[in-house]
Amino acid sequence: MKNLALILVFAALSLGATTVSAKEMPAPRVTVDALNGVSAAELPATAVKIVSTAPQQSRAAVVGIVMRKVARTHPAAIHHVVAAIAKAEPSLATTAAAAAARANPENVSLIAASACSAAPERAAEILAVCSRLTTTSSSSLAQEVAFAHPSVFSATTLAQDAAALEITSDAVVARGGTVISGLIPPGSIGQTIAGSKVTLPPKAVGPGRPGFDPDRYGAAGN
């Protein structure tokens, strides 16, 4: 995860900022009503069912709806719901943790630890996003996660990986989801696919000659 910049579109967490059409987007009231009367013990399984049966393109928005509802009705169970969604749909682990942290910031440490345990491959992303949405630093969250799961995580490594990620909320052009791109190493103009520094511009291999595309030019002027 080092030397990577993570651009996470927070718009995916709100209904109004997704690029899903109205027909694909489940009605918020329907989603919320499905959670009415559900006990705290049944919330995780019910939430997973709601998310997994939603259209693929609208699942991030559904996760946001679910987390806001749980934060209002069963805040003490929100980390269990996050863990269940993250385990069932690892690609939504960061989204679930972020939505829960935004809706219930006072429990961000427990939320982050639960999400990281359920989807350890997303741990650095989870910490970076949760720290961006709350007042808790990624290093503090890393310590909490490592303390809760010492056999899985190292606080130092996790904090370093999270610190290597840049979170921004102004990447709406990406149309939701996660975009990962390499950070340019200091003192260089870029890097190779292997991660090595590039300090000099590429050299021309020859003078070059204009090409001819028969599909483009052959009949275009006729």
mmCIF file of C-alpha atoms in Angstrom:
data_model
loop_
_atom_site.group_PDB
_atom_site.id
_atom_site.type_symbol
_atom_site.label_atom_id
_atom_site.label_comp_id
_atom_site.label_asym_id
_atom_site.label_seq_id
_atom_site.Cartn_x
_atom_site.Cartn_y
_atom_site.Cartn_z
ATOM 1 C CA MET A 1 0.000 0.000 0.000
ATOM 2 C CA LYS A 2 3.032 2.295 0.239
ATOM 3 C CA ASN A 3 3.509 5.080 -2.267
ATOM 4 C CA LEU A 4 -0.130 4.919 -3.274
ATOM 5 C CA ALA A 5 -2.606 7.751 -3.328
ATOM 6 C CA LEU A 6 -6.148 6.726 -2.636
ATOM 7 C CA ILE A 7 -8.850 8.970 -3.991
ATOM 8 C CA LEU A 8 -12.090 7.872 -2.454
ATOM 9 C CA VAL A 9 -15.272 9.457 -3.670
ATOM 10 C CA PHE A 10 -17.282 10.269 -0.577
ATOM 11 C CA ALA A 11 -20.188 11.149 -2.823
ATOM 12 C CA ALA A 12 -20.887 7.435 -3.025
ATOM 13 C CA LEU A 13 -21.979 7.607 0.585
ATOM 14 C CA SER A 14 -24.849 10.010 -0.103
ATOM 15 C CA LEU A 15 -27.865 9.478 -2.293
ATOM 16 C CA GLY A 16 -27.640 12.785 -4.098
ATOM 17 C CA ALA A 17 -24.096 12.392 -5.392
ATOM 18 C CA THR A 18 -24.203 9.007 -7.052
ATOM 19 C CA THR A 19 -24.463 8.542 -10.789
ATOM 20 C CA VAL A 20 -27.084 5.829 -10.537
ATOM 21 C CA SER A 21 -30.322 6.440 -12.349
ATOM 22 C CA ALA A 22 -33.550 6.832 -10.406
ATOM 23 C CA LYS A 23 -34.817 3.485 -11.654
ATOM 24 C CA GLU A 24 -31.760 1.688 -10.287
ATOM 25 C CA MET A 25 -31.783 3.457 -6.915
ATOM 26 C CA PRO A 26 -33.905 1.779 -4.242
ATOM 27 C CA ALA A 27 -36.302 4.114 -2.454
ATOM 28 C CA PRO A 28 -34.798 5.235 0.885
ATOM 29 C CA ARG A 29 -38.100 4.676 2.682
ATOM 30 C CA VAL A 30 -38.237 1.062 1.477
ATOM 31 C CA THR A 31 -34.709 0.420 2.744
ATOM 32 C CA VAL A 32 -35.369 2.074 6.098
ATOM 33 C CA ASP A 33 -38.692 0.298 6.553
ATOM 34 C CA ALA A 34 -36.958 -3.052 6.084
ATOM 35 C CA LEU A 35 -35.023 -2.337 9.292
ATOM 36 C CA ASN A 36 -38.047 -1.366 11.373
ATOM 37 C CA GLY A 37 -38.705 -3.746 14.244
ATOM 38 C CA VAL A 38 -35.469 -5.664 13.700
ATOM 39 C CA SER A 39 -33.695 -6.530 16.946
ATOM 40 C CA ALA A 40 -30.067 -5.573 17.531
ATOM 41 C CA ALA A 41 -29.033 -9.218 17.252
ATOM 42 C CA GLU A 42 -30.671 -9.547 13.841
ATOM 43 C CA LEU A 43 -29.460 -6.232 12.427
ATOM 44 C CA PRO A 44 -26.162 -7.483 10.903
ATOM 45 C CA ALA A 45 -27.793 -10.295 8.920
ATOM 46 C CA THR A 46 -30.699 -8.089 7.884
ATOM 47 C CA ALA A 47 -28.360 -5.327 6.739
ATOM 48 C CA VAL A 48 -26.295 -7.757 4.673
ATOM 49 C CA LYS A 49 -29.463 -9.051 3.008
ATOM 50 C CA ILE A 50 -30.625 -5.527 2.170
ATOM 51 C CA VAL A 51 -27.256 -4.559 0.691
ATOM 52 C CA SER A 52 -26.655 -7.800 -1.207
ATOM 53 C CA THR A 53 -30.075 -7.713 -2.863
ATOM 54 C CA ALA A 54 -29.711 -4.090 -3.971
ATOM 55 C CA PRO A 55 -28.563 -3.335 -7.542
ATOM 56 C CA GLN A 56 -24.777 -3.416 -7.781
ATOM 57 C CA GLN A 57 -24.463 0.245 -8.712
ATOM 58 C CA SER A 58 -26.555 1.463 -5.791
ATOM 59 C CA ARG A 59 -25.095 -0.648 -2.991
ATOM 60 C CA ALA A 60 -22.824 2.108 -1.698
ATOM 61 C CA ALA A 61 -25.841 4.396 -1.316
ATOM 62 C CA VAL A 62 -27.827 1.636 0.375
ATOM 63 C CA VAL A 63 -24.982 1.115 2.848
ATOM 64 C CA GLY A 64 -25.186 4.802 3.729
ATOM 65 C CA ILE A 65 -28.940 4.579 4.305
ATOM 66 C CA VAL A 66 -28.549 1.501 6.485
ATOM 67 C CA MET A 67 -25.805 3.045 8.615
ATOM 68 C CA ARG A 68 -27.745 6.235 9.240
ATOM 69 C CA LYS A 69 -30.779 4.217 10.317
ATOM 70 C CA VAL A 70 -28.748 1.963 12.620
ATOM 71 C CA ALA A 71 -26.973 4.974 14.125
ATOM 72 C CA ARG A 72 -30.367 6.404 15.097
ATOM 73 C CA THR A 73 -32.010 3.236 16.388
ATOM 74 C CA HIS A 74 -29.209 0.909 17.572
ATOM 75 C CA PRO A 75 -25.950 2.894 17.789
ATOM 76 C CA ALA A 76 -24.324 0.289 20.031
ATOM 77 C CA ALA A 77 -24.731 -2.318 17.282
ATOM 78 C CA ILE A 78 -23.396 -0.271 14.386
ATOM 79 C CA HIS A 79 -19.917 -1.836 14.469
ATOM 80 C CA HIS A 80 -21.469 -5.298 14.214
ATOM 81 C CA VAL A 81 -23.387 -4.186 11.125
ATOM 82 C CA VAL A 82 -20.200 -2.755 9.614
ATOM 83 C CA ALA A 83 -18.334 -6.006 10.246
ATOM 84 C CA ALA A 84 -21.105 -8.092 8.701
ATOM 85 C CA ILE A 85 -21.235 -6.005 5.531
ATOM 86 C CA ALA A 86 -17.440 -5.858 5.258
ATOM 87 C CA LYS A 87 -17.160 -9.627 5.606
ATOM 88 C CA ALA A 88 -19.930 -10.353 3.108
ATOM 89 C CA GLU A 89 -18.858 -7.638 0.626
ATOM 90 C CA PRO A 90 -15.159 -6.734 1.173
ATOM 91 C CA SER A 91 -15.344 -4.178 -1.637
ATOM 92 C CA LEU A 92 -17.823 -2.233 0.508
ATOM 93 C CA ALA A 93 -15.783 -2.422 3.718
ATOM 94 C CA THR A 94 -14.360 1.082 3.396
ATOM 95 C CA THR A 95 -17.731 2.499 2.375
ATOM 96 C CA ALA A 96 -19.463 0.837 5.331
ATOM 97 C CA ALA A 97 -16.847 2.028 7.814
ATOM 98 C CA ALA A 98 -16.932 5.555 6.423
ATOM 99 C CA ALA A 99 -20.728 5.754 6.510
ATOM 100 C CA ALA A 100 -20.803 4.425 10.065
ATOM 101 C CA ALA A 101 -18.032 6.773 11.214
ATOM 102 C CA ARG A 102 -19.872 9.723 9.736
ATOM 103 C CA ALA A 103 -23.171 8.710 11.348
ATOM 104 C CA ASN A 104 -21.662 7.695 14.704
ATOM 105 C CA PRO A 105 -18.235 9.364 15.083
ATOM 106 C CA GLU A 106 -18.000 8.718 18.818
ATOM 107 C CA ASN A 107 -17.627 4.989 18.086
ATOM 108 C CA VAL A 108 -15.129 5.372 15.246
ATOM 109 C CA SER A 109 -12.432 3.277 16.960
ATOM 110 C CA LEU A 110 -14.770 0.331 17.416
ATOM 111 C CA ILE A 111 -16.114 0.765 13.897
ATOM 112 C CA ALA A 112 -12.628 0.821 12.387
ATOM 113 C CA ALA A 113 -11.476 -2.199 14.381
ATOM 114 C CA SER A 114 -14.535 -4.208 13.339
ATOM 115 C CA ALA A 115 -14.194 -3.269 9.679
ATOM 116 C CA CYS A 116 -10.458 -4.017 9.603
ATOM 117 C CA SER A 117 -10.978 -7.395 11.240
ATOM 118 C CA ALA A 118 -13.660 -8.350 8.710
ATOM 119 C CA ALA A 119 -11.714 -7.066 5.684
ATOM 120 C CA PRO A 120 -8.004 -6.893 6.647
ATOM 121 C CA GLU A 121 -6.954 -6.249 3.058
ATOM 122 C CA ARG A 122 -8.796 -2.915 3.258
ATOM 123 C CA ALA A 123 -7.445 -1.907 6.665
ATOM 124 C CA ALA A 124 -5.254 0.999 5.544
ATOM 125 C CA GLU A 125 -8.060 2.445 3.428
ATOM 126 C CA ILE A 126 -10.504 2.099 6.300
ATOM 127 C CA LEU A 127 -8.244 3.947 8.733
ATOM 128 C CA ALA A 128 -7.387 6.688 6.263
ATOM 129 C CA VAL A 129 -11.041 7.368 5.482
ATOM 130 C CA CYS A 130 -12.283 7.134 9.070
ATOM 131 C CA SER A 131 -9.615 9.576 10.239
ATOM 132 C CA ARG A 132 -10.617 11.937 7.422
ATOM 133 C CA LEU A 133 -14.241 11.908 8.552
ATOM 134 C CA THR A 134 -13.623 12.254 12.291
ATOM 135 C CA THR A 135 -11.234 13.967 14.681
ATOM 136 C CA THR A 136 -9.377 10.722 15.429
ATOM 137 C CA SER A 137 -6.007 10.396 13.697
ATOM 138 C CA SER A 138 -5.096 7.369 11.611
ATOM 139 C CA SER A 139 -2.202 6.576 13.965
ATOM 140 C CA SER A 140 -4.577 6.502 16.945
ATOM 141 C CA LEU A 141 -6.958 4.273 15.033
ATOM 142 C CA ALA A 142 -4.067 1.999 14.060
ATOM 143 C CA GLN A 143 -3.189 1.550 17.723
ATOM 144 C CA GLU A 144 -6.794 0.727 18.569
ATOM 145 C CA VAL A 145 -7.064 -1.789 15.732
ATOM 146 C CA ALA A 146 -3.749 -3.450 16.601
ATOM 147 C CA PHE A 147 -4.715 -3.609 20.283
ATOM 148 C CA ALA A 148 -8.007 -5.303 19.396
ATOM 149 C CA HIS A 149 -6.378 -7.722 16.939
ATOM 150 C CA PRO A 150 -2.673 -8.029 17.880
ATOM 151 C CA SER A 151 -2.149 -11.270 15.979
ATOM 152 C CA VAL A 152 -3.317 -9.698 12.719
ATOM 153 C CA PHE A 153 -2.166 -6.079 12.682
ATOM 154 C CA SER A 154 0.931 -4.091 13.570
ATOM 155 C CA ALA A 155 0.104 -0.571 14.708
ATOM 156 C CA THR A 156 3.294 0.823 13.182
ATOM 157 C CA THR A 157 2.826 -0.807 9.780
ATOM 158 C CA LEU A 158 -0.867 -0.015 9.656
ATOM 159 C CA ALA A 159 -0.274 3.624 10.563
ATOM 160 C CA GLN A 160 2.414 3.949 7.888
ATOM 161 C CA ASP A 161 0.200 2.391 5.232
ATOM 162 C CA ALA A 162 -2.717 4.631 6.175
ATOM 163 C CA ALA A 163 -0.494 7.716 6.165
ATOM 164 C CA ALA A 164 0.639 6.872 2.626
ATOM 165 C CA LEU A 165 -2.928 7.304 1.402
ATOM 166 C CA GLU A 166 -4.354 10.665 0.417
ATOM 167 C CA ILE A 167 -8.089 11.051 0.837
ATOM 168 C CA THR A 168 -9.975 13.701 -1.071
ATOM 169 C CA SER A 169 -13.668 14.398 -1.464
ATOM 170 C CA ASP A 170 -13.505 16.346 -4.704
ATOM 171 C CA ALA A 171 -13.101 13.463 -7.147
ATOM 172 C CA VAL A 172 -16.672 13.410 -8.372
ATOM 173 C CA VAL A 173 -15.479 12.917 -11.939
ATOM 174 C CA ALA A 174 -14.551 9.361 -11.001
ATOM 175 C CA ARG A 175 -18.270 8.619 -10.684
ATOM 176 C CA GLY A 176 -18.050 6.781 -7.388
ATOM 177 C CA GLY A 177 -15.872 3.971 -6.148
ATOM 178 C CA THR A 178 -12.147 3.996 -5.516
ATOM 179 C CA VAL A 179 -9.325 5.177 -7.747
ATOM 180 C CA ILE A 180 -5.721 4.279 -6.911
ATOM 181 C CA SER A 181 -2.711 5.965 -8.501
ATOM 182 C CA GLY A 182 0.978 6.101 -7.665
ATOM 183 C CA LEU A 183 2.512 9.021 -5.789
ATOM 184 C CA ILE A 184 5.501 10.615 -7.525
ATOM 185 C CA PRO A 185 8.616 10.023 -5.366
ATOM 186 C CA PRO A 186 10.311 13.201 -4.049
ATOM 187 C CA GLY A 187 13.006 14.559 -6.394
ATOM 188 C CA SER A 188 11.730 12.685 -9.429
ATOM 189 C CA ILE A 189 9.401 13.320 -12.336
ATOM 190 C CA GLY A 190 7.621 10.000 -12.045
ATOM 191 C CA GLN A 191 8.121 6.332 -11.384
ATOM 192 C CA THR A 192 8.241 3.078 -13.303
ATOM 193 C CA ILE A 193 5.630 0.366 -12.994
ATOM 194 C CA ALA A 194 8.012 -1.348 -10.557
ATOM 195 C CA GLY A 195 8.089 1.745 -8.350
ATOM 196 C CA SER A 196 11.600 2.932 -9.285
ATOM 197 C CA LYS A 197 12.265 6.676 -9.485
ATOM 198 C CA VAL A 198 12.386 8.394 -12.873
ATOM 199 C CA THR A 199 14.581 11.497 -12.663
ATOM 200 C CA LEU A 200 15.234 12.244 -16.348
ATOM 201 C CA PRO A 201 12.804 12.662 -19.242
ATOM 202 C CA PRO A 202 12.723 9.825 -21.802
ATOM 203 C CA LYS A 203 15.066 10.000 -24.778
ATOM 204 C CA ALA A 204 13.769 9.887 -28.337
ATOM 205 C CA VAL A 205 14.672 6.652 -30.127
ATOM 206 C CA GLY A 206 14.635 8.330 -33.549
ATOM 207 C CA PRO A 207 13.326 11.288 -35.516
ATOM 208 C CA GLY A 208 10.017 9.588 -36.088
ATOM 209 C CA ARG A 209 7.810 9.715 -39.192
ATOM 210 C CA PRO A 210 4.171 10.658 -39.621
ATOM 211 C CA GLY A 211 1.951 7.615 -39.817
ATOM 212 C CA PHE A 212 -0.920 6.874 -42.164
ATOM 213 C CA ASP A 213 -4.192 5.391 -41.005
ATOM 214 C CA PRO A 214 -6.105 4.061 -44.029
ATOM 215 C CA ASP A 215 -9.303 3.752 -42.001
ATOM 216 C CA ARG A 216 -9.123 7.413 -41.082
ATOM 217 C CA TYR A 217 -7.783 8.964 -44.255
ATOM 218 C CA GLY A 218 -8.497 6.454 -47.019
ATOM 219 C CA ALA A 219 -12.061 7.481 -47.818
ATOM 220 C CA ALA A 220 -12.538 10.456 -45.536
ATOM 221 C CA GLY A 221 -12.044 13.051 -48.244
ATOM 222 C CA ASN A 222 -13.923 11.226 -50.957
#
